[in-house]
Amino acid sequence: MFARAALLMALGLKPAAGDCPSWGKPFPSNLAGLDKISFANLYDVTYYDQYKVVEYTAAGRPYDASWHPEASLRGTRVPPMVLYQCGTTKPTTGMPGVPSNARFFEIPLKNVTVGWGGPLAFIELLGVSQSIDLVDISAISSPCMQLLEVCYPETHIPENLPDWSSNPDWMTRASRTDAVFTDTFGSGWGGDAAKDVPFEISFDPGSLSRAEWIKFMALFYNEEAQAEQIFEQVKTDYNALKAIGDQLRTDASTEWQGQQPKVMFVSQSGTRNAITNAAYKTQFITDAGAQLVQLPAVAPAGCSFTDNTDGSKMMRCDIPAGDAAFTSFLAEADVIIDESSLWPDYDPAKYRGFATIYNVTADQVPALARSPPNIFRLDGHVSDAFEDGTVGSGWFDIQQSEPQQFLAGLMEAIWTSDFASSCGQKYLWRASDLSAQNVVGHQNCPLYSAGQNDCQSLHDRLHTPPMCSGTTTTAQSQEASAACGAGGALALAALVFAPFWAAF
Ligand SMILES: *[C@@H]1O[C@H](CO)[C@@H](O)[C@H](O)[C@H]1NC(C)=O
Ligand SMILES: *[C@@H]1O[C@H](CO)[C@@H](O)[C@H](O)[C@H]1NC(C)=O
């Protein structure tokens, strides 16, 4: 091991400890406003001369008390982190702001393990994929990260999901990297608590707060300025869409005639049906100009409430005892998003149909009776099958980084011909259209070229977030205006004024 490392160093292949990566940014010099995180509330950062102290806030979760693969961590709080600039002396606990239980990371990180898809999307957005030493690409939906694996096959080994701790090769490889991006459940756990960086995006309750985790990732790469810029773009676009949603909410010329349409997310697992009201879903529904199908104060017969990690109330109904109650909720919805899982291959041909899954008829559920039925699925963007048959779904790995894209798609689903976004539908597909799912492979990365992929550019490629509130494409606007006349015109007029509304 030592001999090999020494040889690599002699050959100049590996930077000596303390060296800064050639592609890395310097420690941020203009700190004005950088410690301001507006939405995400699960971490805090404080800047010092050549280091940053990052602390997980009390609002966040401890390491999962029953699932985390490392028993000694279960139920304990994630310790703070001190990120210090390469080429400077590692800070000690005597220095300002350095907590006694801090873990130390030299930045910009140059050698990381990416334990699951959530953090990967942000590494890609920031253009710092050069630091990736290890990732399990089998459940990843991004075309360019799939190309990364084609270009650098050694970066991929499987973690043996969902049993996170069962692959010893994964742990061995992860332990030679400098940081391992995981979560408090232990997804992608690399075996070393000192290197563990839980990327807690799934537990941040709001739609924009999740996108703001780009600022968390940026801390490790001195990419604060870029993260700020990307997040501002995302936020402005999201708020412009939201302003259009506000207009549509009361617009009497739409299909819903000024009555706020009702939307719900449902799922089924085992012998239970569920209404899955996570806080961020409720926020998406409201921001789209619609409303959530409300749960009653008292759980109906056969059903019970459960608390979600974000504090929201969900409901489960036993099959068949709670069927009548569950069906009565379905009957209230104008649009239903069916999350019942097709994992691991997400093959639409295996979708048994809403009526079959939930044992209902179109007579009972207006959303199902509508033509075409207003039943949607979330796996509209998936990867092609990996060699072991695993498929990645963008809903799980990319969506959290682009709430504007999901909001736009949800608005298209709810407002049909009265709204078309400039970035098109991505995550939702209408369950009656089995060909609507979009399967993407490494060939869909712009840097792909048969036989001569542009692998080097993959590293510096700055991913541009989709902008969804702008002018629609010609095809979309023709479709929109042909289909709906006045309503379509309103949506398009709204798009023009969107930037002004965004200011509020
Ligand atoms: C990470 O470090 C290991 C061990 O030194 C090395 O073999 C590997 O090439 C490095 N990866 C990157 C991306 O620098
Ligand atoms: C479906 O619902 C009907 C009552 O509406 C019930 O008789 C039947 O057993 C149910 N089927 C299943 C598979 O639960």
XYZ file of C-alpha atoms and ligand atoms in Angstrom:
532
model
C 0.000 0.000 0.000
C 2.714 2.499 1.022
C 4.908 1.364 -1.799
C 2.127 1.877 -4.286
C 1.320 5.348 -2.995
C 5.006 6.284 -3.086
C 5.299 5.044 -6.639
C 2.277 7.038 -7.738
C 3.748 10.123 -6.123
C 7.096 9.551 -7.760
C 5.336 9.340 -11.084
C 3.532 12.568 -10.263
C 0.160 10.929 -10.446
C -1.104 11.862 -7.040
C -0.834 15.293 -5.421
C 1.020 15.268 -2.097
C -1.144 15.949 0.951
C -1.737 19.657 1.349
C -1.499 20.442 -2.352
C -4.432 22.148 -3.943
C -6.047 20.443 -6.925
C -5.184 22.283 -10.149
C -8.863 22.670 -10.936
C -9.912 23.871 -7.462
C -11.059 27.385 -6.536
C -9.238 29.441 -3.872
C -10.780 30.070 -0.454
C -13.590 32.613 -0.983
C -12.313 36.129 -0.364
C -15.578 38.034 -0.598
C -17.564 36.578 2.248
C -20.331 39.171 2.258
C -23.619 37.341 2.523
C -22.095 33.889 2.090
C -23.268 32.572 5.435
C -26.836 33.472 4.557
C -28.903 30.420 3.855
C -32.483 31.503 3.210
C -34.399 28.252 2.920
C -32.386 25.223 3.911
C -32.455 24.985 7.702
C -30.524 21.839 8.508
C -27.018 23.267 8.567
C -25.155 26.461 9.475
C -21.799 27.722 8.289
C -19.407 30.233 9.838
C -16.372 31.551 7.966
C -12.948 32.163 9.471
C -9.739 33.203 7.793
C -8.797 29.961 6.086
C -11.465 27.607 7.322
C -15.228 27.228 7.562
C -17.115 25.590 10.407
C -20.162 23.642 9.252
C -22.641 22.456 11.860
C -25.734 20.356 11.473
C -28.530 22.243 13.251
C -30.791 20.913 15.977
C -33.614 20.853 13.410
C -31.818 18.015 11.613
C -31.894 14.299 12.264
C -29.415 12.295 14.268
C -27.978 9.169 12.665
C -30.918 6.848 12.207
C -31.593 4.998 15.438
C -32.483 1.679 13.868
C -31.197 1.602 10.286
C -27.728 3.035 10.331
C -25.219 0.266 9.429
C -22.765 1.454 12.102
C -24.370 0.503 15.424
C -22.234 2.882 17.495
C -23.550 5.889 15.549
C -27.233 5.067 15.869
C -29.171 7.875 17.496
C -26.095 10.146 17.835
C -25.868 13.640 16.365
C -23.718 14.255 13.307
C -20.593 16.046 14.613
C -19.545 19.422 13.161
C -17.006 19.742 10.373
C -14.106 22.113 9.873
C -13.259 22.643 6.223
C -9.773 24.120 5.910
C -8.015 25.446 2.871
C -5.437 23.203 1.177
C -1.880 24.438 1.668
C -2.698 25.901 5.096
C -2.054 24.301 8.486
C -4.831 22.090 9.742
C -6.708 24.057 12.446
C -6.788 22.767 16.015
C -9.504 22.826 18.633
C -7.911 25.828 20.350
C -8.688 28.045 17.350
C -11.724 30.344 17.050
C -14.993 28.523 16.436
C -13.433 25.048 16.171
C -15.622 22.660 18.198
C -13.900 20.013 20.289
C -15.694 17.205 18.456
C -14.992 18.595 14.979
C -13.934 16.474 12.045
C -11.474 18.035 9.605
C -11.617 18.119 5.824
C -9.043 19.707 3.559
C -10.738 21.644 0.747
C -11.330 21.776 -2.173
C -12.035 18.072 -1.769
C -10.102 16.164 -4.383
C -11.036 12.558 -3.753
C -14.602 11.690 -2.757
C -17.080 8.854 -2.557
C -20.636 9.664 -3.612
C -22.899 7.339 -1.678
C -26.147 8.007 -3.497
C -27.673 10.050 -6.325
C -28.830 13.135 -4.382
C -25.381 14.634 -3.774
C -24.211 13.554 -7.232
C -26.690 15.897 -8.948
C -25.119 18.861 -7.127
C -21.554 17.757 -7.860
C -22.548 17.693 -11.505
C -24.248 21.104 -11.324
C -21.110 22.640 -9.810
C -18.811 21.010 -12.375
C -16.593 19.340 -9.741
C -16.962 15.709 -10.832
C -13.155 15.535 -11.175
C -13.068 14.769 -7.459
C -15.200 11.625 -7.744
C -13.189 8.521 -7.003
C -16.099 6.202 -6.224
C -19.799 6.148 -7.035
C -22.391 3.446 -7.562
C -23.683 4.465 -10.963
C -26.220 1.652 -11.331
C -29.128 3.668 -9.912
C -28.148 7.047 -11.411
C -30.329 8.739 -14.023
C -28.136 11.636 -15.190
C -26.893 10.984 -18.754
C -23.544 12.740 -18.186
C -22.859 10.897 -14.933
C -23.631 7.670 -16.811
C -21.061 8.819 -19.379
C -18.609 9.454 -16.509
C -18.781 5.770 -15.777
C -18.178 4.897 -19.436
C -15.167 7.242 -19.505
C -13.771 6.201 -16.126
C -15.090 2.675 -15.452
C -12.976 2.368 -12.298
C -15.152 4.991 -10.558
C -18.069 2.576 -10.413
C -18.582 -0.298 -8.055
C -21.973 -1.404 -6.752
C -22.867 -0.871 -3.110
C -25.251 -3.805 -3.196
C -28.252 -1.624 -2.587
C -30.399 -1.639 -0.593
C -28.201 -3.465 1.916
C -25.785 -0.585 2.385
C -23.162 -2.333 4.393
C -22.867 -5.580 2.546
C -20.171 -4.848 -0.007
C -16.673 -4.966 1.538
C -15.109 -3.675 -1.701
C -17.219 -0.546 -1.411
C -15.959 0.104 2.134
C -12.335 -0.550 1.184
C -12.494 1.819 -1.745
C -14.460 4.467 0.187
C -11.969 4.400 3.052
C -9.116 5.639 0.824
C -11.118 8.704 -0.261
C -11.213 11.958 1.743
C -14.968 12.315 2.211
C -18.038 10.137 1.726
C -21.365 11.811 0.908
C -24.137 9.771 2.524
C -27.242 10.529 4.600
C -28.251 9.802 8.202
C -29.839 6.512 7.106
C -26.381 5.430 6.013
C -26.943 5.348 2.242
C -23.533 4.658 0.725
C -21.909 4.374 4.163
C -18.149 4.098 3.718
C -17.235 2.657 7.118
C -15.423 5.671 8.618
C -17.341 8.169 10.781
C -14.548 10.751 10.435
C -15.147 10.990 6.686
C -18.902 10.746 6.700
C -20.814 13.735 5.303
C -24.579 13.185 5.503
C -26.244 15.064 2.641
C -29.588 15.605 4.359
C -31.533 17.018 1.454
C -34.377 14.480 1.725
C -35.165 15.684 5.220
C -35.289 19.360 4.356
C -38.998 20.076 4.156
C -39.335 22.733 1.458
C -39.012 22.512 -2.326
C -36.617 25.464 -2.637
C -34.749 24.520 0.522
C -33.766 21.278 -1.131
C -32.342 23.070 -4.142
C -30.440 25.336 -1.744
C -28.318 22.329 -0.714
C -26.180 23.317 -3.672
C -24.676 25.805 -1.195
C -23.811 22.963 1.184
C -22.016 21.036 -1.556
C -20.268 24.234 -2.692
C -18.650 24.667 0.746
C -16.463 21.645 0.087
C -15.197 23.063 -3.209
C -15.011 26.834 -2.580
C -17.735 27.131 -5.201
C -19.918 29.444 -3.089
C -20.175 32.167 -5.720
C -21.290 29.735 -8.377
C -23.754 28.037 -6.057
C -25.265 31.403 -5.179
C -25.697 32.218 -8.853
C -27.248 28.845 -9.708
C -29.598 28.983 -6.746
C -30.713 32.534 -7.598
C -31.567 31.353 -11.122
C -33.518 28.393 -9.775
C -35.343 30.538 -7.218
C -36.266 33.258 -9.708
C -37.570 30.707 -12.181
C -39.487 28.840 -9.483
C -41.089 32.025 -8.160
C -42.055 33.111 -11.675
C -43.848 29.790 -12.158
C -45.501 30.180 -8.793
C -46.805 33.595 -9.840
C -48.360 31.996 -12.931
C -49.889 29.340 -10.650
C -51.431 32.155 -8.607
C -53.065 33.583 -11.706
C -54.363 30.225 -12.927
C -55.805 29.452 -9.482
C -58.639 31.929 -9.977
C -58.816 31.975 -13.777
C -62.403 31.139 -14.791
C -61.369 30.250 -18.353
C -59.448 27.091 -17.367
C -60.805 23.543 -17.140
C -61.255 24.126 -13.386
C -63.118 27.398 -13.910
C -61.466 29.307 -11.141
C -62.079 26.609 -8.528
C -58.744 25.535 -7.146
C -58.219 21.973 -8.408
C -57.426 19.307 -5.798
C -54.335 17.151 -6.090
C -53.074 14.191 -4.092
C -50.101 11.834 -4.000
C -50.997 8.226 -3.206
C -49.084 5.015 -2.874
C -49.474 1.386 -1.909
C -47.172 -0.875 0.003
C -47.983 -4.301 1.286
C -51.545 -4.421 2.508
C -51.956 -0.680 2.854
C -52.874 2.252 0.689
C -51.334 5.562 1.645
C -51.852 9.263 1.146
C -48.314 10.613 1.020
C -48.493 14.282 2.022
C -44.837 15.125 2.588
C -44.405 18.859 3.215
C -42.519 19.473 -0.027
C -45.266 17.809 -2.076
C -47.914 19.964 -0.434
C -45.798 22.988 -1.231
C -45.464 21.981 -4.883
C -49.238 21.518 -5.127
C -49.969 24.913 -3.545
C -47.309 26.684 -5.603
C -48.807 25.172 -8.767
C -52.043 27.049 -7.989
C -53.869 23.952 -6.749
C -54.770 22.598 -3.306
C -54.181 19.404 -1.415
C -57.019 16.976 -0.773
C -57.364 17.640 2.962
C -57.174 14.910 5.575
C -59.884 14.872 8.251
C -59.177 15.646 11.933
C -60.043 12.084 12.944
C -58.820 9.068 10.985
C -61.721 7.219 9.315
C -62.447 3.516 9.855
C -59.605 1.261 8.741
C -57.162 4.168 8.411
C -54.541 5.697 10.692
C -52.349 8.787 10.621
C -48.574 8.596 10.541
C -46.046 11.349 11.134
C -43.603 12.036 8.367
C -39.991 13.070 9.192
C -40.864 16.654 8.143
C -43.705 16.902 10.651
C -46.484 16.509 8.106
C -49.425 14.181 8.613
C -49.828 11.211 6.273
C -52.541 8.577 6.273
C -52.519 4.835 5.719
C -55.604 2.729 5.093
C -55.647 -1.034 5.552
C -56.828 -3.183 2.657
C -59.714 -3.999 2.668
C -60.870 -2.457 6.011
C -60.022 1.114 4.958
C -60.965 0.805 1.274
C -64.222 2.739 1.549
C -62.532 5.688 3.264
C -59.552 5.638 0.915
C -61.817 5.593 -2.135
C -63.768 8.561 -0.783
C -60.528 10.582 -0.694
C -59.634 9.523 -4.229
C -63.103 10.728 -5.266
C -62.260 14.269 -4.146
C -59.152 14.620 -6.306
C -58.980 16.292 -9.697
C -55.432 15.068 -10.287
C -53.863 11.977 -8.687
C -50.184 11.142 -8.655
C -49.707 7.429 -8.115
C -46.367 6.677 -6.475
C -46.910 2.925 -6.151
C -43.505 1.531 -6.932
C -42.276 -0.261 -10.024
C -38.750 -0.386 -8.625
C -36.229 -1.696 -9.574
C -36.925 -1.468 -13.302
C -39.712 1.167 -13.551
C -41.066 -0.636 -16.607
C -44.407 1.022 -17.584
C -45.528 -2.281 -19.101
C -45.599 -3.665 -15.562
C -47.959 -0.945 -14.350
C -51.132 -2.822 -13.441
C -53.356 0.221 -13.838
C -54.806 2.548 -11.228
C -58.217 0.829 -11.098
C -56.632 -2.568 -10.470
C -54.062 -1.412 -7.923
C -56.522 0.547 -5.781
C -59.560 -1.616 -6.578
C -61.682 1.296 -7.796
C -63.825 2.081 -10.828
C -64.110 5.219 -12.935
C -67.602 5.695 -11.489
C -66.051 6.148 -8.060
C -63.068 8.304 -9.018
C -63.650 11.330 -11.292
C -59.913 11.739 -11.995
C -59.995 8.232 -13.471
C -63.203 8.931 -15.414
C -61.765 12.041 -17.059
C -60.617 11.696 -20.659
C -57.704 11.170 -20.677
C -57.576 10.045 -17.033
C -55.803 12.464 -14.672
C -53.613 9.764 -13.169
C -49.890 10.474 -13.283
C -46.709 8.608 -12.394
C -43.406 10.068 -11.162
C -40.870 7.977 -13.028
C -40.971 9.938 -16.286
C -37.194 10.234 -16.433
C -35.236 7.017 -15.914
C -31.883 5.631 -16.971
C -31.469 2.708 -19.300
C -30.881 -0.547 -17.457
C -27.451 -1.038 -15.976
C -25.733 -4.389 -16.646
C -27.289 -5.860 -13.486
C -30.744 -4.670 -14.612
C -30.944 -1.742 -12.152
C -32.560 1.458 -13.374
C -32.159 4.948 -11.886
C -35.077 7.339 -11.521
C -34.581 11.096 -11.793
C -37.344 11.643 -9.237
C -34.938 10.331 -6.616
C -31.602 11.702 -7.767
C -32.075 14.880 -9.854
C -35.483 16.312 -8.991
C -34.404 17.776 -5.660
C -31.841 19.951 -7.431
C -34.394 21.356 -9.895
C -37.710 22.106 -8.166
C -38.556 24.560 -10.954
C -38.568 21.658 -13.423
C -40.930 19.603 -11.280
C -43.213 22.565 -10.514
C -43.469 23.342 -14.235
C -44.326 19.711 -14.990
C -46.903 19.570 -12.215
C -48.488 22.737 -13.587
C -48.626 21.177 -17.060
C -50.324 18.124 -15.542
C -52.875 20.199 -13.623
C -53.562 22.976 -16.119
C -53.151 20.908 -19.316
C -53.810 23.160 -22.316
C -53.742 26.345 -20.233
C -50.077 26.076 -19.357
C -46.969 24.936 -21.190
C -43.503 25.383 -19.734
C -40.385 26.154 -21.729
C -38.575 23.120 -20.317
C -41.307 20.572 -20.970
C -42.471 17.624 -18.920
C -39.790 15.535 -17.236
C -40.870 13.627 -14.130
C -44.602 13.132 -14.518
C -46.179 10.966 -17.156
C -49.815 10.253 -17.723
C -50.387 6.650 -16.752
C -52.695 6.096 -19.727
C -49.796 6.758 -22.092
C -47.373 3.879 -21.622
C -44.930 5.340 -24.125
C -44.537 8.663 -22.272
C -41.639 7.576 -20.077
C -38.280 8.973 -21.173
C -35.392 6.522 -20.929
C -31.972 8.188 -21.046
C -28.528 6.648 -21.335
C -24.970 7.952 -21.563
C -25.643 8.620 -25.251
C -27.932 11.459 -24.162
C -25.056 13.433 -22.629
C -24.031 16.221 -25.042
C -20.392 15.125 -24.654
C -21.125 11.666 -25.997
C -19.762 10.790 -29.382
C -19.511 7.187 -30.574
C -15.917 6.049 -30.193
C -14.607 9.456 -29.060
C -16.407 10.730 -26.003
C -15.245 14.101 -24.719
C -14.361 12.711 -21.302
C -12.151 15.598 -20.229
C -14.907 18.187 -20.723
C -17.162 16.118 -18.511
C -15.169 17.404 -15.556
C -15.388 21.125 -16.222
C -18.820 21.041 -17.746
C -20.928 23.489 -15.818
C -24.392 22.188 -15.852
C -26.988 24.853 -16.551
C -30.231 24.464 -14.622
C -33.335 24.194 -16.810
C -35.325 27.424 -16.968
C -39.016 26.646 -17.097
C -40.923 29.936 -16.852
C -39.605 31.451 -20.074
C -41.099 31.574 -23.529
C -42.472 28.239 -24.642
C -41.014 26.458 -27.642
C -42.793 27.038 -30.934
C -44.290 23.558 -30.918
C -45.559 23.970 -27.388
C -47.051 27.410 -27.900
C -48.726 26.324 -31.142
C -50.096 23.325 -29.329
C -51.206 25.491 -26.418
C -52.883 28.186 -28.479
C -54.493 25.728 -30.896
C -55.901 23.748 -28.012
C -57.250 26.423 -25.770
C -57.555 29.923 -27.173
C -58.010 32.437 -24.382
C -56.633 30.316 -21.556
C -53.441 29.618 -23.482
C -53.048 33.290 -24.225
C -53.301 34.056 -20.526
C -50.598 31.622 -19.594
C -48.302 33.018 -22.262
C -49.024 36.615 -21.260
C -48.293 35.622 -17.686
C -44.932 34.255 -18.800
C -43.963 37.621 -20.217
C -44.622 39.403 -16.934
C -43.202 36.690 -14.749
C -39.904 38.456 -13.917
C -41.783 41.406 -12.374
C -43.890 39.184 -10.191
C -40.826 37.296 -9.118
C -39.612 40.477 -7.433
C -42.393 40.127 -4.854
C -8.089 8.872 -4.714
O -7.055 8.316 -3.918
C -6.696 6.977 -4.263
C -5.726 6.459 -3.224
O -4.636 7.307 -3.123
C -6.168 6.963 -5.679
O -5.824 5.649 -6.051
C -7.217 7.513 -6.615
O -6.720 7.595 -7.917
C -7.658 8.903 -6.167
N -8.776 9.342 -6.992
C -8.883 10.566 -7.489
C -10.161 10.888 -8.215
O -8.027 11.408 -7.380
C -62.458 -4.897 -4.401
O -63.563 -4.223 -3.831
C -64.742 -5.015 -3.755
C -65.840 -4.131 -3.147
O -65.943 -2.921 -3.832
C -64.515 -6.243 -2.908
O -65.676 -7.041 -2.913
C -63.331 -7.022 -3.464
O -63.029 -8.100 -2.601
C -62.124 -6.124 -3.591
N -61.036 -6.854 -4.248
C -59.815 -6.914 -3.729
C -58.832 -7.687 -4.536
O -59.521 -6.398 -2.669
